[in-house]
Short mmCIF file of C-alpha atoms in Angstrom, two decimals:
data_model
loop_
_atom_site.label_atom_id
_atom_site.label_comp_id
_atom_site.label_asym_id
_atom_site.label_seq_id
_atom_site.Cartn_x
_atom_site.Cartn_y
_atom_site.Cartn_z
CA MET T 1061 -0.27 -0.17 0.09
CA ALA T 1062 1.20 3.39 -1.24
CA TYR T 1063 0.80 5.94 2.19
CA LEU T 1064 1.84 9.34 1.77
CA VAL T 1065 4.38 8.57 3.91
CA ASP T 1066 6.77 5.20 4.38
CA ARG T 1067 9.08 3.72 7.48
CA ALA T 1068 12.32 4.42 5.49
CA GLN T 1069 11.52 8.42 5.31
CA LEU T 1070 10.48 8.27 8.82
CA GLU T 1071 13.64 7.19 9.87
CA SER T 1072 15.54 9.81 7.54
CA VAL T 1073 14.83 12.09 10.20
CA PHE T 1074 13.41 9.93 13.11
CA PRO T 1075 15.49 7.46 14.71
CA PRO T 1076 14.16 3.40 14.44
CA GLU T 1077 14.03 3.09 18.20
CA VAL T 1078 11.27 6.73 18.05
CA LEU T 1079 8.90 5.24 15.71
CA VAL T 1080 6.80 2.81 17.75
CA THR T 1081 4.35 0.33 16.42
CA LEU T 1082 2.01 -2.56 17.28
CA ASP T 1083 2.16 -5.88 16.86
CA GLU T 1084 -1.05 -8.53 15.63
CA ALA T 1085 -2.68 -8.52 18.72
CA ALA T 1086 -2.72 -5.40 19.28
CA ALA T 1087 -3.72 -4.18 16.15
CA GLN T 1088 -6.29 -6.69 15.88
CA ASP T 1089 -8.45 -3.92 17.31
CA ILE T 1090 -7.72 -1.40 14.50
CA SER T 1091 -10.94 -2.87 12.02
CA HIS T 1092 -10.26 -0.06 9.15
CA GLY T 1093 -7.45 -2.43 6.63
CA PRO T 1094 -4.72 0.43 5.99
CA THR T 1095 -4.88 2.48 8.76
CA ARG T 1096 -3.79 -1.43 10.67
CA ASP T 1097 -1.31 -1.79 8.17
CA PHE T 1098 0.43 1.17 9.37
CA LEU T 1099 0.57 0.91 12.82
CA ARG T 1100 2.32 -2.08 12.36
CA HIS T 1101 4.87 -1.42 9.85
CA VAL T 1102 4.78 2.21 9.67
CA GLY T 1103 4.37 4.04 12.87
CA LEU T 1104 4.43 6.88 15.21
CA PRO T 1105 7.10 8.87 16.26
CA ASP T 1106 7.32 9.03 20.21
CA LYS T 1107 9.01 12.49 20.14
CA PRO T 1108 8.37 14.47 22.79
CA ALA T 1109 11.08 17.18 22.15
CA ALA T 1110 9.27 17.36 19.21
CA TRP T 1111 5.60 17.56 18.30
CA PHE T 1112 4.34 14.72 19.06
CA GLU T 1113 4.07 11.67 22.10
CA VAL T 1114 2.65 8.71 21.92
CA SER T 1115 0.25 7.64 24.09
CA GLU T 1116 1.13 4.53 27.29
CA GLU T 1117 -1.94 2.92 25.62
CA VAL T 1118 -0.23 2.77 22.16
CA CYS T 1119 3.32 2.52 22.80
CA ASP T 1120 1.84 -0.80 25.51
CA GLY T 1121 0.02 -2.72 22.83
CA GLU T 1122 -2.65 -1.33 25.01
CA LEU T 1123 -5.47 -0.26 23.26
CA GLU T 1124 -8.45 1.41 24.71
CA ILE T 1125 -11.61 1.74 22.01
CA GLY T 1126 -13.82 4.41 22.71
CA PHE T 1127 -15.22 7.97 23.81
CA GLU T 1128 -18.66 8.10 24.39
CA GLU T 1129 -18.68 11.04 26.59
CA ILE T 1130 -16.84 13.41 23.93
CA ALA T 1131 -20.64 12.62 22.33
CA GLU T 1132 -22.75 13.05 25.65
CA HIS T 1133 -20.64 16.72 26.49
CA HIS T 1134 -20.21 17.68 22.77
CA PRO T 1135 -24.01 15.86 21.27
CA GLY T 1136 -25.26 16.51 17.94
CA LEU T 1137 -21.17 15.45 17.15
CA SER T 1138 -21.24 14.13 13.55
CA PHE T 1139 -18.62 11.11 13.54
CA ASP T 1140 -18.56 8.25 16.49
CA PRO T 1141 -16.77 8.61 18.53
CA SER T 1142 -17.53 4.77 20.02
CA HIS T 1143 -14.48 4.17 17.52
CA TRP T 1144 -11.94 5.83 19.12
CA VAL T 1145 -7.77 5.57 20.18
CA ASN T 1146 -6.28 7.96 21.69
CA LEU T 1147 -3.79 8.22 19.96
CA GLY T 1148 -1.18 10.87 21.99
CA GLY T 1149 -0.78 14.98 22.43
CA LEU T 1150 0.32 17.10 20.06
CA SER T 1151 0.56 20.52 20.78
CA TYR T 1152 -1.96 20.48 24.49
CA ASP T 1153 -4.27 18.84 22.57
CA ASP T 1154 -5.51 14.46 22.89
CA ILE T 1155 -4.88 13.97 18.90
CA VAL T 1156 -7.78 10.27 19.02
CA LEU T 1157 -7.60 7.85 15.59
CA ASP T 1158 -11.05 6.52 14.45
CA ALA T 1159 -10.41 2.86 14.33
CA SER T 1160 -13.16 2.33 12.13
CA THR T 1161 -11.85 4.68 9.26
CA GLY T 1162 -8.49 6.03 9.77
CA ALA T 1163 -9.51 9.18 10.22
CA VAL T 1164 -7.60 11.90 13.71
CA TYR T 1165 -9.44 13.70 14.99
CA CYS T 1166 -8.56 16.47 17.64
CA LEU T 1167 -9.52 16.85 20.77
CA PRO T 1168 -8.89 20.29 22.24
CA ASP T 1169 -7.56 20.84 25.11
CA ASP T 1170 -9.65 23.70 26.90
CA GLY T 1171 -12.35 21.40 26.59
CA GLY T 1172 -13.72 22.68 23.05
CA ALA T 1173 -15.67 20.19 20.98
CA PRO T 1174 -13.41 17.89 19.56
CA TYR T 1175 -13.25 18.24 14.81
CA LEU T 1176 -11.78 16.15 11.97
CA LEU T 1177 -8.01 17.61 12.26
CA ASN T 1178 -6.78 14.58 9.41
CA ARG T 1179 -8.77 12.55 6.76
CA SER T 1180 -5.87 9.83 7.65
CA LEU T 1181 -2.95 8.34 10.04
CA ASP T 1182 -0.38 8.29 7.38
CA ALA T 1183 -1.58 12.88 6.71
CA PHE T 1184 -0.72 13.03 10.45
CA ALA T 1185 2.30 11.15 10.20
CA TYR T 1186 3.83 12.88 7.36
CA PHE T 1187 3.11 16.67 8.64
CA LEU T 1188 4.65 15.46 11.76
CA TYR T 1189 7.98 14.00 9.12
CA LEU T 1190 7.28 17.36 6.63
CA LEU T 1191 8.27 19.55 9.92
CA GLU T 1192 11.16 17.65 11.13
CA VAL T 1193 13.14 17.90 7.93
CA GLU T 1194 12.06 21.62 7.10
CA ARG T 1195 13.35 21.51 11.39
CA PRO T 1196 17.00 22.86 10.72
CA ASN T 1197 14.95 26.28 9.28
CA TYR T 1198 13.12 27.46 12.39
CA ASP T 1199 14.59 25.83 15.21
CA PHE T 1200 18.11 27.57 16.39
CA GLU T 1201 18.66 24.44 18.80
CA THR T 1202 18.91 21.88 15.34
CA GLY T 1203 20.92 22.45 12.45
CA ASP T 1204 24.88 25.61 11.90
CA GLY T 1205 22.10 28.66 12.57
CA THR T 1206 21.47 28.86 9.18
CA PHE T 1207 17.48 28.91 7.70
CA GLU T 1208 16.18 28.64 4.37
CA GLU T 1209 13.50 30.88 4.43
CA GLY T 1210 9.44 30.59 4.31
CA ALA T 1211 9.90 27.56 6.84
CA GLU T 1212 6.48 28.60 7.92
CA ASN T 1213 4.49 28.77 3.99
CA ARG T 1214 6.80 25.79 2.92
CA LEU T 1215 4.80 23.95 6.33
CA ARG T 1216 1.17 24.91 5.26
CA ALA T 1217 1.44 24.55 1.05
CA TRP T 1218 3.40 21.64 2.21
CA MET T 1219 0.15 20.43 4.52
CA GLU T 1220 -2.79 21.25 2.33
CA ALA T 1221 -1.38 19.66 -0.72
CA ALA T 1222 -1.34 16.44 1.34
CA ASP T 1223 -4.44 17.07 3.40
CA ASP T 1224 -6.28 20.26 2.39
CA THR T 1225 -8.53 18.65 6.05
CA ALA T 1226 -5.94 19.64 8.42
CA PHE T 1227 -6.29 23.29 7.78
CA SER T 1228 -10.56 23.50 7.42
CA ASN T 1229 -10.41 24.33 11.51
CA PRO T 1230 -9.65 27.62 11.04
CA GLU T 1231 -7.38 26.92 15.10
CA SER T 1232 -6.85 23.64 14.28
CA ALA T 1233 -3.59 21.76 16.78
CA TRP T 1234 -1.26 22.45 12.68
CA THR T 1235 -2.55 26.36 12.83
CA THR T 1236 -1.31 26.16 16.50
CA VAL T 1237 2.38 24.96 15.36
CA LEU T 1238 2.19 26.43 12.38
CA GLN T 1239 1.88 29.73 14.51
CA TYR T 1240 4.64 28.06 16.95
CA VAL T 1241 7.33 27.89 14.13
CA SER T 1242 6.85 31.68 12.51
CA THR T 1243 7.45 32.35 16.06
CA LYS T 1244 10.21 30.63 16.93
CA LEU T 1245 11.94 32.65 13.33
CA GLN T 1246 11.50 35.89 14.51
#
C-alpha cells in the first residue's frame, strides 16, 4: 500500500527506536485495514521534545477503544467517537484515531468540540515528518544556525497539498504548530 510517508522516510529524520509500531495482537482492534497496516509496519514517532508524544496505551500495545463521554459532552457531533483510540498529544491537545475509518481527530485542551484534524493516519504522520525535515530552518537548536527563509509557508503549502482538511478548523492544532514555527523564526 502506498502511504504519504513510509518507514524509510520516517527513519531518515527520526531514530528507528522512537518509531512506535503495534504488534499483530494489539493492531487487531483497528478495523480499518490501511490504518492497521500503517501502525504495524510504519509507526508513529514518539518524540515528546519535538511535536508529538505517543500515548502510553499505544506504546504498551493496550488500546482502549471508545470515547462515548465525548458524545455526551458534545451532543450533535457528525462523527462517532465510540471507535476512537487515544494516539497521544500534539501541542497541548489530545489526538485520537477513529479505528473504523482511519481519520484523526483533535480533542482541544480547552474542552472545545472535537474536530477532524487529518483524513488519515498516514497524513498525520506525514505532517510530523515534514516538521522534522524542515526543523533546521526554524529551530535554533538544530542545524548550523543558517535558515532557509519561509519554513512556515513551505510547511503549510505541503500540508495543505497532502490533506486539505488539516486547516478546515481555523483553530486547528496544525495552525498552532505553524504559529510556533513562525514565532521561533522571529
